[in-house]
mmCIF file of C-alpha atoms in Angstrom:
data_model
loop_
_atom_site.group_PDB
_atom_site.id
_atom_site.type_symbol
_atom_site.label_atom_id
_atom_site.label_comp_id
_atom_site.label_asym_id
_atom_site.label_seq_id
_atom_site.Cartn_x
_atom_site.Cartn_y
_atom_site.Cartn_z
ATOM 1 C CA UNK Q 23 -82.689 -22.006 -12.124
ATOM 2 C CA UNK Q 24 -81.885 -18.271 -12.361
ATOM 3 C CA UNK Q 25 -83.721 -15.744 -10.890
ATOM 4 C CA UNK Q 26 -83.685 -12.106 -11.320
ATOM 5 C CA UNK Q 27 -85.165 -9.558 -8.945
ATOM 6 C CA UNK Q 28 -85.260 -5.748 -9.220
ATOM 7 C CA UNK Q 29 -85.996 -3.245 -6.646
ATOM 8 C CA UNK Q 30 -87.676 -0.881 -6.365
ATOM 9 C CA UNK Q 31 -90.854 -1.986 -8.722
ATOM 10 C CA UNK Q 32 -91.496 1.964 -9.224
ATOM 11 C CA UNK Q 33 -89.700 5.032 -8.685
ATOM 12 C CA UNK Q 34 -90.890 8.867 -8.719
ATOM 13 C CA UNK Q 35 -87.985 11.395 -8.484
ATOM 14 C CA UNK Q 36 -88.016 14.955 -9.234
ATOM 15 C CA UNK Q 37 -85.962 15.995 -12.800
ATOM 16 C CA UNK Q 38 -82.284 16.723 -12.045
ATOM 17 C CA UNK Q 39 -81.677 14.142 -9.273
ATOM 18 C CA UNK Q 40 -79.250 11.419 -9.616
ATOM 19 C CA UNK Q 41 -80.854 7.803 -9.277
ATOM 20 C CA UNK Q 42 -79.884 4.318 -8.535
ATOM 21 C CA UNK Q 43 -81.975 1.087 -9.831
ATOM 22 C CA UNK Q 44 -80.831 -2.345 -8.191
ATOM 23 C CA UNK Q 45 -80.703 -5.640 -9.904
ATOM 24 C CA UNK Q 46 -80.061 -9.027 -7.981
ATOM 25 C CA UNK Q 47 -79.462 -12.497 -9.775
ATOM 26 C CA UNK Q 48 -79.408 -16.129 -7.698
ATOM 27 C CA UNK Q 49 -77.106 -17.796 -10.113
ATOM 28 C CA UNK Q 50 -73.425 -15.874 -10.199
ATOM 29 C CA UNK Q 51 -72.375 -18.112 -13.162
ATOM 30 C CA UNK Q 52 -73.268 -15.697 -15.595
ATOM 31 C CA UNK Q 53 -72.010 -14.865 -19.371
ATOM 32 C CA UNK Q 54 -73.127 -11.156 -19.004
ATOM 33 C CA UNK Q 55 -75.874 -9.005 -17.459
ATOM 34 C CA UNK Q 56 -77.688 -6.072 -19.832
ATOM 35 C CA UNK Q 57 -80.092 -3.124 -18.756
ATOM 36 C CA UNK Q 58 -82.870 -2.612 -21.109
ATOM 37 C CA UNK Q 59 -85.311 0.418 -21.531
ATOM 38 C CA UNK Q 60 -88.963 0.114 -22.483
ATOM 39 C CA UNK Q 61 -91.233 2.726 -23.540
ATOM 40 C CA UNK Q 62 -94.982 2.198 -22.962
ATOM 41 C CA UNK Q 63 -96.237 -0.152 -25.963
ATOM 42 C CA UNK Q 64 -92.921 -0.396 -27.396
ATOM 43 C CA UNK Q 65 -90.171 -2.893 -27.492
ATOM 44 C CA UNK Q 66 -86.905 -3.003 -25.590
ATOM 45 C CA UNK Q 67 -83.644 -0.911 -26.299
ATOM 46 C CA UNK Q 68 -80.726 -2.306 -25.062
ATOM 47 C CA UNK Q 69 -78.636 0.370 -22.716
ATOM 48 C CA UNK Q 70 -75.763 -1.338 -21.232
ATOM 49 C CA UNK Q 71 -74.106 -4.822 -21.406
ATOM 50 C CA UNK Q 72 -71.446 -6.131 -18.835
ATOM 51 C CA UNK Q 73 -69.821 -9.301 -19.723
ATOM 52 C CA UNK Q 74 -69.227 -11.220 -16.691
ATOM 53 C CA UNK Q 75 -65.319 -10.235 -16.440
ATOM 54 C CA UNK Q 76 -66.088 -6.664 -16.363
ATOM 55 C CA UNK Q 77 -66.932 -4.140 -13.382
ATOM 56 C CA UNK Q 78 -68.803 -1.599 -14.835
ATOM 57 C CA UNK Q 79 -69.898 0.090 -18.382
ATOM 58 C CA UNK Q 80 -70.709 3.552 -19.125
ATOM 59 C CA UNK Q 81 -72.515 5.278 -21.387
ATOM 60 C CA UNK Q 82 -73.337 9.085 -21.395
ATOM 61 C CA UNK Q 83 -75.251 9.753 -18.057
ATOM 62 C CA UNK Q 84 -75.662 6.060 -17.531
ATOM 63 C CA UNK Q 85 -73.401 3.831 -15.428
ATOM 64 C CA UNK Q 86 -73.932 0.027 -14.940
ATOM 65 C CA UNK Q 87 -72.024 -1.715 -12.251
ATOM 66 C CA UNK Q 88 -71.559 -5.521 -11.868
ATOM 67 C CA UNK Q 89 -70.651 -7.451 -8.736
ATOM 68 C CA UNK Q 90 -70.940 -10.891 -9.790
ATOM 69 C CA UNK Q 91 -69.984 -12.496 -6.643
ATOM 70 C CA UNK Q 92 -72.761 -10.985 -4.713
ATOM 71 C CA UNK Q 93 -75.302 -11.438 -7.437
ATOM 72 C CA UNK Q 94 -75.932 -7.484 -7.791
ATOM 73 C CA UNK Q 95 -75.897 -4.891 -10.345
ATOM 74 C CA UNK Q 96 -76.898 -1.183 -10.420
ATOM 75 C CA UNK Q 97 -77.776 1.243 -12.796
ATOM 76 C CA UNK Q 98 -76.842 4.615 -12.060
ATOM 77 C CA UNK Q 99 -78.525 7.383 -13.915
ATOM 78 C CA UNK Q 100 -77.017 10.971 -13.468
ATOM 79 C CA UNK Q 101 -78.873 14.390 -13.824
ATOM 80 C CA UNK Q 102 -82.307 12.889 -14.776
ATOM 81 C CA UNK Q 103 -84.538 14.266 -17.557
ATOM 82 C CA UNK Q 104 -88.393 13.877 -18.133
ATOM 83 C CA UNK Q 105 -87.064 11.536 -21.305
ATOM 84 C CA UNK Q 106 -85.494 9.271 -18.813
ATOM 85 C CA UNK Q 107 -89.003 7.803 -17.894
ATOM 86 C CA UNK Q 108 -89.666 4.417 -18.477
ATOM 87 C CA UNK Q 109 -89.511 1.035 -17.393
ATOM 88 C CA UNK Q 110 -85.828 -0.517 -16.839
ATOM 89 C CA UNK Q 111 -84.960 -4.112 -17.274
ATOM 90 C CA UNK Q 112 -82.497 -5.757 -16.120
ATOM 91 C CA UNK Q 113 -81.430 -9.476 -17.825
ATOM 92 C CA UNK Q 114 -78.781 -12.009 -17.308
ATOM 93 C CA UNK Q 115 -77.221 -14.697 -19.588
ATOM 94 C CA UNK Q 116 -76.735 -17.499 -17.751
ATOM 95 C CA UNK Q 117 -74.489 -20.880 -17.954
ATOM 96 C CA UNK Q 118 -76.498 -22.240 -20.470
ATOM 97 C CA UNK Q 119 -75.230 -19.830 -23.100
ATOM 98 C CA UNK Q 120 -77.561 -19.735 -26.009
ATOM 99 C CA UNK Q 121 -80.778 -20.018 -24.270
ATOM 100 C CA UNK Q 122 -81.510 -16.545 -24.027
ATOM 101 C CA UNK Q 123 -81.761 -14.042 -20.760
ATOM 102 C CA UNK Q 124 -83.626 -14.179 -17.775
ATOM 103 C CA UNK Q 125 -85.071 -11.156 -17.486
ATOM 104 C CA UNK Q 126 -86.190 -9.165 -13.810
ATOM 105 C CA UNK Q 127 -89.759 -7.705 -13.761
ATOM 106 C CA UNK Q 128 -88.469 -4.042 -14.057
ATOM 107 C CA UNK Q 129 -88.254 -0.802 -12.513
ATOM 108 C CA UNK Q 130 -91.228 1.747 -13.517
ATOM 109 C CA UNK Q 131 -89.360 5.222 -13.401
ATOM 110 C CA UNK Q 132 -91.461 8.427 -13.391
ATOM 111 C CA UNK Q 133 -89.133 11.741 -13.949
ATOM 112 C CA UNK Q 134 -91.429 14.528 -12.522
ATOM 113 C CA UNK Q 135 -90.715 17.704 -14.744
ATOM 114 C CA UNK I 3 -83.527 0.666 -41.377
ATOM 115 C CA UNK I 4 -81.647 -2.589 -40.223
ATOM 116 C CA UNK I 5 -83.640 -4.581 -37.004
ATOM 117 C CA UNK I 6 -85.787 -6.817 -36.193
ATOM 118 C CA UNK I 7 -89.631 -6.602 -38.018
ATOM 119 C CA UNK I 8 -92.899 -8.400 -36.285
ATOM 120 C CA UNK I 9 -96.063 -8.726 -37.936
ATOM 121 C CA UNK I 10 -98.825 -8.471 -37.320
ATOM 122 C CA UNK I 11 -98.596 -5.833 -34.540
ATOM 123 C CA UNK I 12 -102.172 -6.540 -33.136
ATOM 124 C CA UNK I 13 -104.569 -9.443 -33.525
ATOM 125 C CA UNK I 14 -107.768 -10.630 -32.008
ATOM 126 C CA UNK I 15 -108.487 -14.558 -32.054
ATOM 127 C CA UNK I 16 -111.156 -16.528 -30.837
ATOM 128 C CA UNK I 17 -110.362 -19.792 -28.764
ATOM 129 C CA UNK I 18 -109.362 -22.470 -30.811
ATOM 130 C CA UNK I 19 -108.320 -20.375 -33.609
ATOM 131 C CA UNK I 20 -104.647 -20.921 -35.161
ATOM 132 C CA UNK I 21 -102.149 -18.289 -36.387
ATOM 133 C CA UNK I 22 -98.509 -17.465 -36.949
ATOM 134 C CA UNK I 23 -96.456 -14.324 -35.937
ATOM 135 C CA UNK I 24 -93.524 -13.576 -38.278
ATOM 136 C CA UNK I 25 -90.523 -12.156 -37.150
ATOM 137 C CA UNK I 26 -87.832 -10.817 -39.779
ATOM 138 C CA UNK I 27 -84.320 -9.752 -39.042
ATOM 139 C CA UNK I 28 -82.132 -8.243 -41.675
ATOM 140 C CA UNK I 29 -78.572 -8.370 -39.431
ATOM 141 C CA UNK I 30 -77.743 -11.964 -40.703
ATOM 142 C CA UNK I 31 -77.825 -12.703 -36.756
ATOM 143 C CA UNK I 32 -77.539 -16.613 -35.915
ATOM 144 C CA UNK I 33 -79.794 -16.426 -32.879
ATOM 145 C CA UNK I 34 -83.464 -15.725 -32.685
ATOM 146 C CA UNK I 35 -86.036 -16.138 -29.659
ATOM 147 C CA UNK I 36 -89.532 -15.357 -28.825
ATOM 148 C CA UNK I 37 -90.600 -14.254 -25.443
ATOM 149 C CA UNK I 38 -93.934 -13.516 -24.136
ATOM 150 C CA UNK I 39 -94.380 -10.471 -21.643
ATOM 151 C CA UNK I 40 -97.319 -10.284 -19.116
ATOM 152 C CA UNK I 41 -98.238 -7.877 -16.316
ATOM 153 C CA UNK I 42 -96.517 -8.984 -13.115
ATOM 154 C CA UNK I 43 -94.293 -11.708 -14.611
ATOM 155 C CA UNK I 44 -91.741 -10.090 -16.698
ATOM 156 C CA UNK I 45 -90.467 -11.551 -20.051
ATOM 157 C CA UNK I 46 -90.450 -15.297 -20.542
ATOM 158 C CA UNK I 47 -88.457 -17.166 -23.265
ATOM 159 C CA UNK I 48 -91.103 -19.281 -25.425
ATOM 160 C CA UNK I 49 -88.673 -21.046 -27.989
ATOM 161 C CA UNK I 50 -85.366 -19.979 -29.600
ATOM 162 C CA UNK I 51 -83.056 -21.002 -32.270
ATOM 163 C CA UNK I 52 -79.411 -20.962 -32.547
ATOM 164 C CA UNK I 53 -79.454 -21.198 -36.136
ATOM 165 C CA UNK I 54 -81.393 -21.999 -39.625
ATOM 166 C CA UNK I 55 -83.038 -25.181 -39.370
ATOM 167 C CA UNK I 56 -82.868 -25.402 -35.356
ATOM 168 C CA UNK I 57 -85.163 -24.847 -32.662
ATOM 169 C CA UNK I 58 -85.093 -25.463 -28.865
ATOM 170 C CA UNK I 59 -88.075 -24.877 -26.114
ATOM 171 C CA UNK I 60 -87.507 -22.162 -23.709
ATOM 172 C CA UNK I 61 -89.316 -21.436 -20.324
ATOM 173 C CA UNK I 62 -92.867 -21.849 -21.510
ATOM 174 C CA UNK I 63 -92.973 -23.732 -24.790
ATOM 175 C CA UNK I 64 -96.542 -25.302 -24.158
ATOM 176 C CA UNK I 65 -98.969 -24.403 -26.652
ATOM 177 C CA UNK I 66 -96.710 -22.951 -29.135
ATOM 178 C CA UNK I 67 -94.551 -24.208 -32.182
ATOM 179 C CA UNK I 68 -91.906 -22.567 -34.132
ATOM 180 C CA UNK I 69 -89.839 -22.881 -37.573
ATOM 181 C CA UNK I 70 -86.598 -21.473 -38.644
ATOM 182 C CA UNK I 71 -86.847 -22.514 -42.473
ATOM 183 C CA UNK I 72 -84.793 -19.262 -43.591
ATOM 184 C CA UNK I 73 -82.001 -17.779 -41.396
ATOM 185 C CA UNK I 74 -83.652 -14.224 -41.168
ATOM 186 C CA UNK I 75 -87.199 -15.384 -40.506
ATOM 187 C CA UNK I 76 -88.260 -17.201 -37.332
ATOM 188 C CA UNK I 77 -92.292 -17.888 -37.064
ATOM 189 C CA UNK I 78 -94.445 -18.384 -33.627
ATOM 190 C CA UNK I 79 -97.374 -20.424 -34.167
ATOM 191 C CA UNK I 80 -100.537 -21.091 -32.225
ATOM 192 C CA UNK I 81 -102.003 -24.113 -33.139
ATOM 193 C CA UNK I 82 -105.299 -23.845 -31.025
ATOM 194 C CA UNK I 83 -105.267 -20.618 -29.210
ATOM 195 C CA UNK I 84 -106.319 -20.007 -25.300
ATOM 196 C CA UNK I 85 -107.072 -17.243 -23.498
ATOM 197 C CA UNK I 86 -103.971 -17.747 -21.228
ATOM 198 C CA UNK I 87 -101.978 -16.729 -24.307
ATOM 199 C CA UNK I 88 -103.263 -13.179 -24.376
ATOM 200 C CA UNK I 89 -100.043 -11.330 -23.965
ATOM 201 C CA UNK I 90 -97.437 -9.292 -25.848
ATOM 202 C CA UNK I 91 -95.245 -11.278 -28.156
ATOM 203 C CA UNK I 92 -91.260 -9.956 -28.294
ATOM 204 C CA UNK I 93 -88.706 -11.522 -30.905
ATOM 205 C CA UNK I 94 -85.246 -10.555 -30.497
ATOM 206 C CA UNK I 95 -81.934 -11.691 -32.449
ATOM 207 C CA UNK I 96 -78.297 -11.545 -31.722
ATOM 208 C CA UNK I 97 -75.386 -12.652 -33.441
ATOM 209 C CA UNK I 98 -74.190 -14.917 -30.765
ATOM 210 C CA UNK I 99 -74.759 -15.675 -27.425
ATOM 211 C CA UNK I 100 -72.397 -14.283 -24.472
ATOM 212 C CA UNK I 101 -71.223 -11.282 -25.916
ATOM 213 C CA UNK I 102 -73.550 -9.401 -27.872
ATOM 214 C CA UNK I 103 -76.565 -7.341 -27.274
ATOM 215 C CA UNK I 104 -79.931 -8.641 -28.152
ATOM 216 C CA UNK I 105 -82.143 -6.630 -30.537
ATOM 217 C CA UNK I 106 -85.668 -6.662 -29.932
ATOM 218 C CA UNK I 107 -88.972 -6.313 -32.046
ATOM 219 C CA UNK I 108 -91.603 -3.529 -31.429
ATOM 220 C CA UNK I 109 -93.754 -6.536 -30.001
ATOM 221 C CA UNK I 110 -97.221 -8.128 -31.443
ATOM 222 C CA UNK I 111 -100.069 -7.718 -29.278
ATOM 223 C CA UNK I 112 -102.285 -10.755 -29.226
ATOM 224 C CA UNK I 113 -106.108 -10.987 -27.676
ATOM 225 C CA UNK I 114 -107.827 -14.464 -27.349
ATOM 226 C CA UNK I 115 -111.303 -14.346 -26.519
#
């Protein structure tokens, strides 16, 4: 059974700093890995999707990397802003294909203004 | 705006009552999912559907039933609600598995007394 772990569970940094969120998964047979953002009381918004054949994806100040063989992904946020405060969730789609994503429990990020 | 719409947004039930959560998407997506999100547990898949008329069990299906009579709608039913079903429920959809981003609804907060 696929398990996804996110470290740290919570992180607080001053505005302007670069930061890295970590995600690990136990079964390397994945189709893709996705990073989501969740604001309090809201649904999930997709940030980046990395296919299993890719090493990284970039969107603006966000860069996500994937090392499938070691079961790890990182989400790098450059020049953090107060608006980046949210919970960030990592999820993998595994060999079962259609049966949805396995999620980590998230990293609660607070950017101090 | 195109997207995933969940109704109702909030509901309070008494133990033993029944109810149905409705998920509607207007993106012509084939795949639809119901997740529940609980503190400390992350998101867990309840049921999913890979097309009109199909349904399948996810990780935590007990106590729930689903139907996909129309492609755009995915219904989640609780026949006899229990306090353990107090949670936030999220619906999501995607065009197909493996390559496409999941689009989530805003969530439905259910409390069972």
